Coordinates of C-alpha atoms and ligand atoms in Angstrom, one line a residue:
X28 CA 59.1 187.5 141.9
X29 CA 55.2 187.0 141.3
X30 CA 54.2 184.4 138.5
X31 CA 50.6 183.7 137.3
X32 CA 50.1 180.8 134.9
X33 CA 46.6 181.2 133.1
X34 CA 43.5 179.3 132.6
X35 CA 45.6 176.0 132.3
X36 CA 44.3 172.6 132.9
X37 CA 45.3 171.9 136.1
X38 CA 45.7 168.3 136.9
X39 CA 46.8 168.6 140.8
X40 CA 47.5 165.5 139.8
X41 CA 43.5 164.9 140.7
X42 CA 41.7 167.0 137.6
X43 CA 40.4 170.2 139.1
X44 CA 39.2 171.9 135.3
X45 CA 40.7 175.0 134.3
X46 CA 42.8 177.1 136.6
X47 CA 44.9 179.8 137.3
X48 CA 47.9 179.5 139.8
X49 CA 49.5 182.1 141.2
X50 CA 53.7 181.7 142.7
X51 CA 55.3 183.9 144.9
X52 CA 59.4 183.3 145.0
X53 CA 59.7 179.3 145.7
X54 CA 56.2 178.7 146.7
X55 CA 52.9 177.8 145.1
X56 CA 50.7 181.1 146.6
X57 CA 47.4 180.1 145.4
X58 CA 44.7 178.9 142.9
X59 CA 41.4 180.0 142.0
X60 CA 39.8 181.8 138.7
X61 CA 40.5 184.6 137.3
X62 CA 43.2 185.5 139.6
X63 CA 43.9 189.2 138.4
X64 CA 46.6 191.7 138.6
X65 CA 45.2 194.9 140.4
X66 CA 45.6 197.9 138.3
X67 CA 47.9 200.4 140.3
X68 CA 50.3 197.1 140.8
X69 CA 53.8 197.9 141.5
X70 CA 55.3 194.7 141.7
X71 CA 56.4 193.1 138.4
X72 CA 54.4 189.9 137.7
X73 CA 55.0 187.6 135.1
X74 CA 52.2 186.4 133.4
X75 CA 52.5 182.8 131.6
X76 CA 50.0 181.9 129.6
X77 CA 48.6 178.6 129.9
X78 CA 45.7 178.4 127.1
X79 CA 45.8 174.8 125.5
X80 CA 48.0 173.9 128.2
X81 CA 47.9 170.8 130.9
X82 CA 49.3 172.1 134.3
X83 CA 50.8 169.5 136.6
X84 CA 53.6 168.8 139.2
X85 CA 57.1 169.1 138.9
X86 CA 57.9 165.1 138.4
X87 CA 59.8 163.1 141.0
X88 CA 62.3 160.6 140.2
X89 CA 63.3 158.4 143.1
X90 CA 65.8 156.8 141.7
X91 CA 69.1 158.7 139.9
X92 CA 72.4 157.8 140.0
X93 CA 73.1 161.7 140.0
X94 CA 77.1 160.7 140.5
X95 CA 77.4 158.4 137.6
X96 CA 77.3 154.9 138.4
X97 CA 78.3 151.6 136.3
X98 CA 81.1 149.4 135.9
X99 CA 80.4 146.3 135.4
X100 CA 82.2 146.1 132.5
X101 CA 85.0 147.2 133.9
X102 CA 86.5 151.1 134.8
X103 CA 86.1 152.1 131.6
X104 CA 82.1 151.4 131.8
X105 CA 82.0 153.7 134.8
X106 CA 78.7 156.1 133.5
X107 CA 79.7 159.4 134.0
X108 CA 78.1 162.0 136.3
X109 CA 74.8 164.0 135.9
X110 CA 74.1 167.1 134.5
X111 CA 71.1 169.4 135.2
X112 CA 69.0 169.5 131.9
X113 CA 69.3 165.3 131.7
X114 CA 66.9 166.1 134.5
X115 CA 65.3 169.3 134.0
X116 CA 64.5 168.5 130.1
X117 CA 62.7 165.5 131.6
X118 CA 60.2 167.6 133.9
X119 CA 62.1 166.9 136.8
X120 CA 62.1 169.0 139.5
X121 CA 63.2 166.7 142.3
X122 CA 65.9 163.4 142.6
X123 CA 67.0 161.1 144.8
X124 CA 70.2 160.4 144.5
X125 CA 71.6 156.7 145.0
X126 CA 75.1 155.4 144.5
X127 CA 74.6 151.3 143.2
X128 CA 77.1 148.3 142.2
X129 CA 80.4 150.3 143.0
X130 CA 80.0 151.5 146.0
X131 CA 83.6 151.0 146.8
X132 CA 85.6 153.9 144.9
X133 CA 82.0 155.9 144.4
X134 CA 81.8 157.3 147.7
X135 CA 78.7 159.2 150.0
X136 CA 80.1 162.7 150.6
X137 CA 80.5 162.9 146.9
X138 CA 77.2 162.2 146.6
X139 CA 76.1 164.4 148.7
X140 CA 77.9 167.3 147.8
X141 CA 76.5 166.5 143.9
X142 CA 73.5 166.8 145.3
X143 CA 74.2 170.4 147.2
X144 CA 75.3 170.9 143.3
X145 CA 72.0 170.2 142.0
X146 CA 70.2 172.2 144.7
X147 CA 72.3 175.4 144.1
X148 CA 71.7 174.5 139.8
X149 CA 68.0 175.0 140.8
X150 CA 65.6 171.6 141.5
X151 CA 65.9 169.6 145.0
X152 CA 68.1 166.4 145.3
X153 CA 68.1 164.3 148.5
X154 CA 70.2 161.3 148.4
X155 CA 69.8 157.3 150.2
X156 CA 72.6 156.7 152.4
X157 CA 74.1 153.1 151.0
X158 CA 75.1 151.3 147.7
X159 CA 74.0 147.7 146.7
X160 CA 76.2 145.9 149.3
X161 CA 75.1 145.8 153.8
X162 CA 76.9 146.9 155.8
X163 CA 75.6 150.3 154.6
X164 CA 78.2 152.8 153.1
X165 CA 77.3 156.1 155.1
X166 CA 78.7 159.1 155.9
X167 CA 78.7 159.6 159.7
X168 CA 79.7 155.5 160.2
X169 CA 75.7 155.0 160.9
X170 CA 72.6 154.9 159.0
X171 CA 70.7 155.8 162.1
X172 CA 72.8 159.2 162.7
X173 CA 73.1 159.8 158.7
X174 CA 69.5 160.2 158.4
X175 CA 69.1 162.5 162.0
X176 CA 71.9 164.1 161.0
X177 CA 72.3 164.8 157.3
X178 CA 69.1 167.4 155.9
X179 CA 69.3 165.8 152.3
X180 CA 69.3 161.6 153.4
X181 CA 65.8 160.3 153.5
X182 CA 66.9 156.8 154.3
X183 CA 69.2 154.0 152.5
X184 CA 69.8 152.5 148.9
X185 CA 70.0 150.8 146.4
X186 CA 70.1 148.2 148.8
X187 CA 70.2 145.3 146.5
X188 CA 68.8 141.3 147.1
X189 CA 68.4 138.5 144.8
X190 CA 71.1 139.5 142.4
X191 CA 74.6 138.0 142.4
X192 CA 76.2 141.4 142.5
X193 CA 74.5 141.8 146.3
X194 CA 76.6 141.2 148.9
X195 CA 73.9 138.5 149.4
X196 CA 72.7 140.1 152.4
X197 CA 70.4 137.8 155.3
X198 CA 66.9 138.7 156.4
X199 CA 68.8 139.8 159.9
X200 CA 70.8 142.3 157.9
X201 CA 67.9 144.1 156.4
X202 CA 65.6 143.3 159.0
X203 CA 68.2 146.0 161.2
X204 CA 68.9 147.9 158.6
X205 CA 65.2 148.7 158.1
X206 CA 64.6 148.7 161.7
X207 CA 67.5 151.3 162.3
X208 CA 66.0 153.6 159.6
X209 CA 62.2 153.3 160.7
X210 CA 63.3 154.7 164.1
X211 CA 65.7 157.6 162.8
X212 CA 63.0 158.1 160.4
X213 CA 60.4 158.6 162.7
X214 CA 62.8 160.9 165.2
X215 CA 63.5 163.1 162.5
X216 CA 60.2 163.3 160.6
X217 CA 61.7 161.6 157.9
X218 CA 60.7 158.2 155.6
X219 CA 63.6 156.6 156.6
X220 CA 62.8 154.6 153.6
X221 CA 64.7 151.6 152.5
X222 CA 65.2 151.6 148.8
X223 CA 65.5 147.4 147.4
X224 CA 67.6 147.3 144.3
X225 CA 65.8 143.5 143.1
X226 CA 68.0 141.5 140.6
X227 CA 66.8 139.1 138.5
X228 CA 67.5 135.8 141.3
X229 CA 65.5 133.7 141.9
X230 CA 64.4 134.9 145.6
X231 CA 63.1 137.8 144.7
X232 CA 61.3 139.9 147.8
X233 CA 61.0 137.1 150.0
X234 CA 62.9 139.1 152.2
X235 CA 61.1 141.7 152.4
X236 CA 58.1 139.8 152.8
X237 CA 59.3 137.7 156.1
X238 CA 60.0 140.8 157.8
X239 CA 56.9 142.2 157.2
X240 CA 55.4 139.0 158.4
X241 CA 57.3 138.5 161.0
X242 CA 57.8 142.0 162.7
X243 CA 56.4 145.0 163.1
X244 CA 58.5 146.9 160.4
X245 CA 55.3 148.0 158.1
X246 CA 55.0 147.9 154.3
X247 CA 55.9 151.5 153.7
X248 CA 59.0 151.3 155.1
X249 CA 60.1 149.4 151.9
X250 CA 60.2 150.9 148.5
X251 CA 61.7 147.9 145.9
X252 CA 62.3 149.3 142.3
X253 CA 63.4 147.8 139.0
X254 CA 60.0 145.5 140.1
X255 CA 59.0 145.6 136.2
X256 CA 62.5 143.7 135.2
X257 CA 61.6 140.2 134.3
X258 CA 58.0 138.4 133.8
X259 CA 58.3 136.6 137.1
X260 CA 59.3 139.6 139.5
X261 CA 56.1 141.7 137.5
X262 CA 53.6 139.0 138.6
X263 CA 55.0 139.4 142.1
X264 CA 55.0 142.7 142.2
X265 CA 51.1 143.1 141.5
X266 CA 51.0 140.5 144.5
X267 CA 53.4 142.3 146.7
X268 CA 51.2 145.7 146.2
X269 CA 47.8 144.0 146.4
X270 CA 48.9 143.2 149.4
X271 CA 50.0 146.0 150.9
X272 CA 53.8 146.9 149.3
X273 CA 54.6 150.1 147.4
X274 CA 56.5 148.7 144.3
X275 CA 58.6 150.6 141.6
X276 CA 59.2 150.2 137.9
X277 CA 62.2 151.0 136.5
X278 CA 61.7 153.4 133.0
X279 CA 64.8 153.5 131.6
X280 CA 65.4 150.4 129.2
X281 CA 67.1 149.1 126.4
X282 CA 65.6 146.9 123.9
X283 CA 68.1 144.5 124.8
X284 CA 66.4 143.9 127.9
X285 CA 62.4 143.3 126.4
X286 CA 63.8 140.2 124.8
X287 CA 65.1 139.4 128.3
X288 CA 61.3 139.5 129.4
X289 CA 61.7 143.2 131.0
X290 CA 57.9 144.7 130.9
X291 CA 58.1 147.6 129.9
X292 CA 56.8 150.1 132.2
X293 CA 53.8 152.1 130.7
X294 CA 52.8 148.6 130.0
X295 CA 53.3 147.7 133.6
X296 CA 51.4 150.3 134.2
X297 CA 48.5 149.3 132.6
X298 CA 48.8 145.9 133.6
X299 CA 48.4 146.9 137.5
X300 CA 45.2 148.9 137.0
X301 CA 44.1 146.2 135.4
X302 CA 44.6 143.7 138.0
X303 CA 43.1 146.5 140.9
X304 CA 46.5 147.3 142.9
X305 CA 45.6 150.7 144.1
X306 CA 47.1 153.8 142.4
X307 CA 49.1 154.8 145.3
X308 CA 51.1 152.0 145.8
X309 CA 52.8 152.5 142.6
X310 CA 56.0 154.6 141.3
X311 CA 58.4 154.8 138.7
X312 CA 61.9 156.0 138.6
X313 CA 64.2 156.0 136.0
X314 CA 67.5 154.8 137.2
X315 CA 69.1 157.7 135.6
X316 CA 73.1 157.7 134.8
X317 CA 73.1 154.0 136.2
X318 CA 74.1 151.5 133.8
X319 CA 71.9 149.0 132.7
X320 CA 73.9 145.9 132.1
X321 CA 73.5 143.0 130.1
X322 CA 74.7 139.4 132.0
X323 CA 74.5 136.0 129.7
X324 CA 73.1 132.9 131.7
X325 CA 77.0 132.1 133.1
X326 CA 76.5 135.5 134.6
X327 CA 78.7 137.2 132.2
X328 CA 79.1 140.4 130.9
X329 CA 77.8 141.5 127.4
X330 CA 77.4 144.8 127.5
X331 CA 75.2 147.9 129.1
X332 CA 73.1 150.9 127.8
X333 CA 72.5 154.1 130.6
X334 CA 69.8 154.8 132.0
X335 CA 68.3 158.3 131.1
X336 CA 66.0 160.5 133.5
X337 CA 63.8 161.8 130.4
X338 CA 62.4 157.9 130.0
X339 CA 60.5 158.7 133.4
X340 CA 58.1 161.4 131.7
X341 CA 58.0 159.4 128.2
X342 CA 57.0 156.2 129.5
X343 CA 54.6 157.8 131.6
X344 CA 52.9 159.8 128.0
X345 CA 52.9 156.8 126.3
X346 CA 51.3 154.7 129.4
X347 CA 48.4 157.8 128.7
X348 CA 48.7 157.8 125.0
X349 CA 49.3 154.1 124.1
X350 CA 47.6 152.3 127.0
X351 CA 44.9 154.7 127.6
X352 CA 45.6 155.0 131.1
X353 CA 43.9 158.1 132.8
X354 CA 46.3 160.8 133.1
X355 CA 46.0 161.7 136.6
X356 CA 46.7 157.8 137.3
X357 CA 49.8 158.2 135.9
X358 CA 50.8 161.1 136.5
X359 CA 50.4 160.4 140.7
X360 CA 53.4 157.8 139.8
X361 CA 55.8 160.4 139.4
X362 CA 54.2 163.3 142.1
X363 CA 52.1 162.4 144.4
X364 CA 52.7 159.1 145.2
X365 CA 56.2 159.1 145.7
X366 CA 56.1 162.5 147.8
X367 CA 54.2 160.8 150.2
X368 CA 55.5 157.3 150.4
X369 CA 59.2 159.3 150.6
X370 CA 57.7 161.6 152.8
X371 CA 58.7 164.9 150.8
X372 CA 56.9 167.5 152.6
X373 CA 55.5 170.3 150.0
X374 CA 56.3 168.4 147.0
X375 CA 54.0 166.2 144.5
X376 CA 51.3 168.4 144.3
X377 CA 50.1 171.8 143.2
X378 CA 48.6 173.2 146.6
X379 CA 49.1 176.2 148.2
X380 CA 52.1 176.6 150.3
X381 CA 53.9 173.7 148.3
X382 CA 56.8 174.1 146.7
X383 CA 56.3 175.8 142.9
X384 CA 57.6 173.2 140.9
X385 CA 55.5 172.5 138.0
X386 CA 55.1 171.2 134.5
X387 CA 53.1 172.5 131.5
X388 CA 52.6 170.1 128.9
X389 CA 50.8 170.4 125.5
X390 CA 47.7 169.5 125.8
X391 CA 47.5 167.9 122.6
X392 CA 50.8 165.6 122.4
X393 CA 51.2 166.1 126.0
X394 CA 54.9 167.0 125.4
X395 CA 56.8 169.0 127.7
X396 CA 56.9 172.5 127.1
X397 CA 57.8 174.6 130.0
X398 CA 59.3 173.3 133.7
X399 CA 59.8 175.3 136.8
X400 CA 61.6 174.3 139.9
X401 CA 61.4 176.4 142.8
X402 CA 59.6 178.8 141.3
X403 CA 62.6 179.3 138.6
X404 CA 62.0 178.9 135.0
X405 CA 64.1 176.4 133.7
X406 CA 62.6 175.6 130.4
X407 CA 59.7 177.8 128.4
X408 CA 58.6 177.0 125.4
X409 CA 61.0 173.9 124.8
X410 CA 63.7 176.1 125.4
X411 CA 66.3 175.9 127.6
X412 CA 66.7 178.4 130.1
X413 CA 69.0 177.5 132.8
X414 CA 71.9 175.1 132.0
X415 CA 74.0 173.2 134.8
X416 CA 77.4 175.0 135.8
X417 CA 80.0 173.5 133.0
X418 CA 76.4 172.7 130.3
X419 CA 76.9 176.1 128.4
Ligands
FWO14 C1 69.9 148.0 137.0 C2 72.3 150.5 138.6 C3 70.8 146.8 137.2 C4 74.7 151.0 138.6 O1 70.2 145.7 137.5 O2 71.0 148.7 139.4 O3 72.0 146.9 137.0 O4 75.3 150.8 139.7 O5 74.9 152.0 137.8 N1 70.7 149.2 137.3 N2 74.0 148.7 138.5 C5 69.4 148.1 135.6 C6 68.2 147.1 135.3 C7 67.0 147.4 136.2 C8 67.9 147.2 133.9 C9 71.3 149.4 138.5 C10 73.6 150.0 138.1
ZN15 ZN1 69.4 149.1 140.8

């Protein structure tokens, strides 16, 4: 199937004016003006029209909890599993999947095969091998072999440090852990990216930072999310970054949490540029289907909201629309930047030979009006097109 989307704005995320792109079955085929149908054509091609429109990249979320997640209220606070428009009415075209706090009756294969789910539903998932606690929960008994091994693992997480649901793990313990995944990484053309779950303690990425001082593990082998969830942790991510760290800010929120000092991210957003971290080194994921619970200071439970994988989009509209961010700056925070920092070959960008997953938004309100993934239209016109298996 041949679609052409018209004179659309085409932001690649960089702003390259007004464009027409061409997709030929999964793939982005090419982009140029005035691409035209010859007249004795044959083939049926499907023309979109993309006048008044804003073209951009499917949006990558690096940080779903596609299995559910939860329970830190107990079993009946376990968040329940994913569905495909949560994610595709968001613009999302590609997950990672995580498992997080229970990662004791939540288990890998299911997480892997939920993400074979979403693949055959129509956008890409890859999954981290792990959960919060070290040792690693994998699925071959090895981190190293479930990264050479496994097509959709692209390293391990939510590793979490610095919260006192971790299984408070040493420097030693991530120092391997990050050393085992570099090398598998590297043999199989992969990240082998180590995703930081950061709590609120008071240690923060000190870890992180003593192995990077300290070895030859580099920067980019680390991507630590939730980086926006207190004051403190903010002002070191900008330092963290500045010098050198990718750092991730959790979207999905819950106003419980801004009195708890969480920054919220389009203002994180802003905040960065303004304090020159360097666009690439940031992303944003929502933390999708994971809880997001509330602790009192004697650690106790109070209650939990779930994350949603539409905040990812909205927070990065109202970082352009409320904090007048350029919209190619923050749009790379959700395409570009964490395709390459995760190493997703052909995703993040529209470029020929990619992967067609795209996004047209009103140009006015920049709302979401039509998403493809894989060259499949999943939503036109704000309209549902494809639901998951059991959505319809
Ligand atoms: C964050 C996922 C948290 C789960 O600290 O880590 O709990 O396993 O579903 N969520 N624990 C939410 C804050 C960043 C707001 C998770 C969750
Ligand atoms: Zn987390």
């Amino acid at each position: 199937m041949i679609k052409i989307i018209k004179n659309a704005k085409v932001y690649t995320p960089n702003y390259i004016g007004i464009n027409d792109v061409a997709l030929v079955g999964d793939k982005i085929s090419s982009i140029g003006n005035d691409l035209t149908i010859p007249e004795n054509n044959t083939v049926n091609i499907k023309v979109i029209d993309g006048e008044g429109k804003i073209l951009v990249p499917g949006f990558i979320d690096s940080h779903v909890h596609i299995l559910g997640g939860g329970g830190e209220g107990g079993f009946k606070t376990r968040t329940p599993e994913i569905k495909l428009t949560d994610i595709t009415t968001g613009g999302v075209t590609t997950v990672i999947g995580c498992l997080g706090t229970d990662g004791i009756t939540r288990n890998m294969l299911s997480l892997l095969a939920k993400a074979r789910s979403l693949e055959e539903e129509g956008i890409t998932a890859f999954i981290y091998s792990g959960s919060y606690r070290v040792p690693v929960v994998t699925i071959t008994g090895d981190i190293a072999k479930d990264i050479m091994a496994i097509d959709k693992v692209i390293g391990a997480g939510e590793i979490a440090i610095s919260d006192h649901r971790s299984s408070q793990p040493t420097v030693d313990e991530i120092k391997k852990l990050a050393a085992d995944a570099r090398v598998s990484g590297i043999l199989a053309g992969k990240a082998g990216i180590i995703n930081i779950h950061v709590g609120d303690g008071k240690g923060m990425i000190s870890i992180l930072k003593d192995i990077v001082e300290s070895t030859e593990i580099p920067y980019s082998q680390f991507l630590p999310t939730h980086m926006n969830r207190n004051c403190r942790l903010f002002e070191e991510a900008i330092k963290y970054a500045k010098s050198g760290g990718n750092v991730d800010f959790t979207t999905s929120s819950d106003p419980l949490f801004w009195e708890g000092g969480e920054i919220k991210a389009s203002e994180g957003l802003k905040k960065c540029f303004e304090s020159g971290v360097p666009e690439e080194r940031i992303t944003l994921s929502s933390d999708g289907q994971g809880s997001l619970p509330m602790f009192n200071e004697k650690k106790e439970y109070i209650g939990l909201g779930v994350g949603k994988v539409t905040s990812l989009y909205s927070e990065v509209r109202d970082a352009v629309m409320l904090e007048n961010v350029p919209l190619d700056k923050a749009l790379k925070t959700i395409t570009s930047n964490p395709a390459s920092i995760l190493k997703l070959k052909g995703k993040g960008k529209i470029q020929a030979g990619y992967d067609a997953d795209l996004v047209l938004l009103d140009e006015g309100n920049l709302t979401i009006d039509t998403v493809i993934a894989k060259g499949q239209i999943m939503i036109s016109a704000k309209e549902i097109k494809v639901y998951g298996t059991f959505e319809k």
